[in-house]
Amino acid sequence: MKRFLLPLTLFVSLQTVAATEPADTETLLEIYEYCFTMQDPSQVDETALLTCINEELQFGDFTTFKTLAEVKAALGL
C-alpha cells in the first residue's frame, strides 16, 4: 500500500507545482506596492520585502521569485 501511495502523492504534488504560473504585471505591481508599504520607509529590508512578495504570490498560486532583482526586472523597474 505504501508503495502505491508514495508515488501517487508525489505525482499529485508535481502536478500542483506545474499548475502555478507567473503573475501578470498588474498583479505583481499591486503585491510589490503592498509589501513595500508594509516596510519602514527609512530603511527597506530587501529580504523581508522579497519574503512578503513571495508569500503573497504563493497565496495566489503564482510562481515565486528567487531575488528582488528578478521582481524588479519583471516589473520593469
N, C-alpha and C. Protein backbone atom coordinates (compact mmCIF):
# COMPACT_ATOMS: atom_id res chain seq x y z
N MET A 1 0.82 -1.20 0.00
CA MET A 1 0.00 0.00 0.00
C MET A 1 0.86 1.26 0.00
N LYS A 2 1.95 1.24 0.81
CA LYS A 2 2.83 2.40 0.86
C LYS A 2 3.50 2.65 -0.49
N ARG A 3 3.79 1.56 -1.18
CA ARG A 3 4.45 1.69 -2.49
C ARG A 3 3.51 2.31 -3.52
N PHE A 4 2.25 2.23 -3.28
CA PHE A 4 1.28 2.85 -4.18
C PHE A 4 1.03 4.31 -3.81
N LEU A 5 0.91 4.58 -2.53
CA LEU A 5 0.56 5.93 -2.08
C LEU A 5 1.69 6.93 -2.27
N LEU A 6 2.92 6.53 -2.04
CA LEU A 6 4.04 7.45 -2.18
C LEU A 6 4.18 7.97 -3.61
N PRO A 7 4.23 7.12 -4.62
CA PRO A 7 4.30 7.66 -5.99
C PRO A 7 3.07 8.49 -6.38
N LEU A 8 1.91 8.07 -5.90
CA LEU A 8 0.69 8.81 -6.20
C LEU A 8 0.75 10.21 -5.59
N THR A 9 1.18 10.29 -4.35
CA THR A 9 1.31 11.58 -3.67
C THR A 9 2.34 12.46 -4.38
N LEU A 10 3.45 11.88 -4.76
CA LEU A 10 4.49 12.63 -5.49
C LEU A 10 3.95 13.15 -6.81
N PHE A 11 3.23 12.32 -7.53
CA PHE A 11 2.66 12.73 -8.81
C PHE A 11 1.69 13.89 -8.65
N VAL A 12 0.82 13.81 -7.68
CA VAL A 12 -0.16 14.88 -7.43
C VAL A 12 0.55 16.16 -7.03
N SER A 13 1.59 16.05 -6.21
CA SER A 13 2.35 17.23 -5.79
C SER A 13 3.02 17.90 -6.98
N LEU A 14 3.60 17.12 -7.85
CA LEU A 14 4.26 17.69 -9.03
C LEU A 14 3.25 18.33 -9.97
N GLN A 15 2.07 17.78 -10.07
CA GLN A 15 1.04 18.39 -10.90
C GLN A 15 0.60 19.73 -10.34
N THR A 16 0.55 19.83 -9.03
CA THR A 16 0.17 21.09 -8.39
C THR A 16 1.23 22.14 -8.63
N VAL A 17 2.50 21.77 -8.52
CA VAL A 17 3.59 22.70 -8.75
C VAL A 17 3.59 23.15 -10.21
N ALA A 18 3.33 22.23 -11.11
CA ALA A 18 3.33 22.57 -12.52
C ALA A 18 2.16 23.47 -12.89
N ALA A 19 1.12 23.50 -12.08
CA ALA A 19 -0.06 24.29 -12.39
C ALA A 19 0.13 25.77 -12.08
N THR A 20 1.15 26.12 -11.30
CA THR A 20 1.36 27.53 -10.99
C THR A 20 1.90 28.25 -12.21
N GLU A 21 1.53 29.49 -12.35
CA GLU A 21 2.00 30.29 -13.47
C GLU A 21 2.41 31.67 -12.96
N PRO A 22 3.19 32.40 -13.74
CA PRO A 22 3.63 33.73 -13.29
C PRO A 22 2.46 34.70 -13.17
N ALA A 23 2.58 35.59 -12.23
CA ALA A 23 1.56 36.63 -12.06
C ALA A 23 1.69 37.65 -13.18
N ASP A 24 0.57 38.21 -13.60
CA ASP A 24 0.63 39.26 -14.60
C ASP A 24 1.25 40.51 -13.97
N THR A 25 1.69 41.43 -14.80
CA THR A 25 2.42 42.60 -14.33
C THR A 25 1.58 43.45 -13.37
N GLU A 26 0.32 43.60 -13.65
CA GLU A 26 -0.55 44.42 -12.79
C GLU A 26 -0.66 43.81 -11.39
N THR A 27 -0.87 42.52 -11.32
CA THR A 27 -0.97 41.84 -10.03
C THR A 27 0.34 41.92 -9.27
N LEU A 28 1.44 41.68 -9.98
CA LEU A 28 2.76 41.74 -9.35
C LEU A 28 3.05 43.15 -8.83
N LEU A 29 2.66 44.17 -9.57
CA LEU A 29 2.87 45.55 -9.13
C LEU A 29 2.05 45.85 -7.88
N GLU A 30 0.81 45.38 -7.83
CA GLU A 30 -0.02 45.58 -6.64
C GLU A 30 0.60 44.91 -5.42
N ILE A 31 1.10 43.69 -5.60
CA ILE A 31 1.74 42.97 -4.49
C ILE A 31 3.00 43.69 -4.06
N TYR A 32 3.80 44.14 -5.02
CA TYR A 32 5.04 44.85 -4.70
C TYR A 32 4.74 46.12 -3.91
N GLU A 33 3.77 46.90 -4.36
CA GLU A 33 3.42 48.15 -3.67
C GLU A 33 2.88 47.87 -2.27
N TYR A 34 2.05 46.83 -2.14
CA TYR A 34 1.52 46.47 -0.82
C TYR A 34 2.65 46.10 0.13
N CYS A 35 3.54 45.24 -0.32
CA CYS A 35 4.64 44.79 0.54
C CYS A 35 5.61 45.94 0.84
N PHE A 36 5.79 46.84 -0.13
CA PHE A 36 6.67 47.98 0.08
C PHE A 36 6.11 48.91 1.15
N THR A 37 4.79 49.10 1.15
CA THR A 37 4.18 49.97 2.16
C THR A 37 4.22 49.35 3.55
N MET A 38 4.38 48.04 3.63
CA MET A 38 4.48 47.37 4.92
C MET A 38 5.86 47.56 5.55
N GLN A 39 6.82 48.07 4.76
CA GLN A 39 8.19 48.27 5.24
C GLN A 39 8.34 49.64 5.89
N ASP A 40 9.39 49.78 6.68
CA ASP A 40 9.77 51.07 7.24
C ASP A 40 10.35 51.90 6.10
N PRO A 41 9.78 53.06 5.78
CA PRO A 41 10.24 53.85 4.63
C PRO A 41 11.69 54.33 4.76
N SER A 42 12.18 54.48 5.98
CA SER A 42 13.55 54.98 6.15
C SER A 42 14.59 53.93 5.79
N GLN A 43 14.26 52.66 5.97
CA GLN A 43 15.18 51.60 5.57
C GLN A 43 14.40 50.37 5.15
N VAL A 44 14.48 50.05 3.89
CA VAL A 44 13.73 48.92 3.35
C VAL A 44 14.60 47.67 3.48
N ASP A 45 14.05 46.65 4.12
CA ASP A 45 14.72 45.36 4.25
C ASP A 45 14.37 44.53 3.02
N GLU A 46 15.34 44.36 2.11
CA GLU A 46 15.06 43.67 0.86
C GLU A 46 14.68 42.21 1.06
N THR A 47 15.27 41.57 2.06
CA THR A 47 14.93 40.17 2.34
C THR A 47 13.48 40.05 2.79
N ALA A 48 13.06 40.94 3.69
CA ALA A 48 11.67 40.92 4.17
C ALA A 48 10.71 41.28 3.03
N LEU A 49 11.12 42.19 2.17
CA LEU A 49 10.28 42.59 1.03
C LEU A 49 10.08 41.41 0.09
N LEU A 50 11.16 40.70 -0.22
CA LEU A 50 11.06 39.53 -1.10
C LEU A 50 10.21 38.44 -0.45
N THR A 51 10.38 38.23 0.83
CA THR A 51 9.59 37.23 1.55
C THR A 51 8.10 37.57 1.48
N CYS A 52 7.78 38.83 1.70
CA CYS A 52 6.38 39.27 1.64
C CYS A 52 5.81 39.06 0.24
N ILE A 53 6.56 39.44 -0.77
CA ILE A 53 6.11 39.28 -2.16
C ILE A 53 5.87 37.80 -2.47
N ASN A 54 6.82 36.95 -2.10
CA ASN A 54 6.68 35.52 -2.39
C ASN A 54 5.52 34.89 -1.62
N GLU A 55 5.29 35.32 -0.39
CA GLU A 55 4.15 34.80 0.37
C GLU A 55 2.83 35.17 -0.29
N GLU A 56 2.73 36.41 -0.76
CA GLU A 56 1.51 36.84 -1.44
C GLU A 56 1.33 36.09 -2.76
N LEU A 57 2.42 35.86 -3.47
CA LEU A 57 2.35 35.11 -4.73
C LEU A 57 1.93 33.67 -4.48
N GLN A 58 2.48 33.05 -3.44
CA GLN A 58 2.10 31.68 -3.11
C GLN A 58 0.63 31.60 -2.75
N PHE A 59 0.13 32.59 -2.03
CA PHE A 59 -1.29 32.61 -1.65
C PHE A 59 -2.17 32.65 -2.90
N GLY A 60 -1.72 33.36 -3.93
CA GLY A 60 -2.47 33.43 -5.18
C GLY A 60 -2.14 32.32 -6.15
N ASP A 61 -1.34 31.35 -5.72
CA ASP A 61 -0.92 30.21 -6.54
C ASP A 61 -0.13 30.64 -7.78
N PHE A 62 0.73 31.65 -7.60
CA PHE A 62 1.63 32.09 -8.66
C PHE A 62 3.05 31.62 -8.36
N THR A 63 3.89 31.60 -9.38
CA THR A 63 5.28 31.24 -9.17
C THR A 63 5.98 32.35 -8.39
N THR A 64 7.00 31.97 -7.64
CA THR A 64 7.71 32.92 -6.80
C THR A 64 9.04 33.32 -7.45
N PHE A 65 9.71 34.27 -6.84
CA PHE A 65 10.98 34.78 -7.33
C PHE A 65 12.10 34.43 -6.37
N LYS A 66 13.31 34.29 -6.91
CA LYS A 66 14.47 33.96 -6.07
C LYS A 66 15.14 35.22 -5.53
N THR A 67 15.07 36.31 -6.28
CA THR A 67 15.71 37.55 -5.84
C THR A 67 14.78 38.73 -6.09
N LEU A 68 15.05 39.81 -5.38
CA LEU A 68 14.28 41.04 -5.57
C LEU A 68 14.59 41.64 -6.94
N ALA A 69 15.80 41.41 -7.43
CA ALA A 69 16.17 41.90 -8.76
C ALA A 69 15.28 41.28 -9.84
N GLU A 70 14.92 40.02 -9.68
CA GLU A 70 14.01 39.36 -10.63
C GLU A 70 12.63 40.01 -10.60
N VAL A 71 12.18 40.37 -9.41
CA VAL A 71 10.88 41.03 -9.27
C VAL A 71 10.91 42.37 -9.99
N LYS A 72 11.96 43.15 -9.73
CA LYS A 72 12.08 44.47 -10.35
C LYS A 72 12.21 44.36 -11.86
N ALA A 73 12.92 43.34 -12.34
CA ALA A 73 13.05 43.15 -13.78
C ALA A 73 11.70 42.80 -14.41
N ALA A 74 10.92 41.99 -13.72
CA ALA A 74 9.59 41.62 -14.23
C ALA A 74 8.66 42.83 -14.27
N LEU A 75 8.89 43.77 -13.36
CA LEU A 75 8.07 44.99 -13.31
C LEU A 75 8.63 46.10 -14.19
N GLY A 76 9.85 45.93 -14.67
CA GLY A 76 10.48 46.97 -15.48
C GLY A 76 10.98 48.13 -14.65
N LEU A 77 11.33 47.88 -13.40
CA LEU A 77 11.83 48.95 -12.51
C LEU A 77 13.34 49.04 -12.58
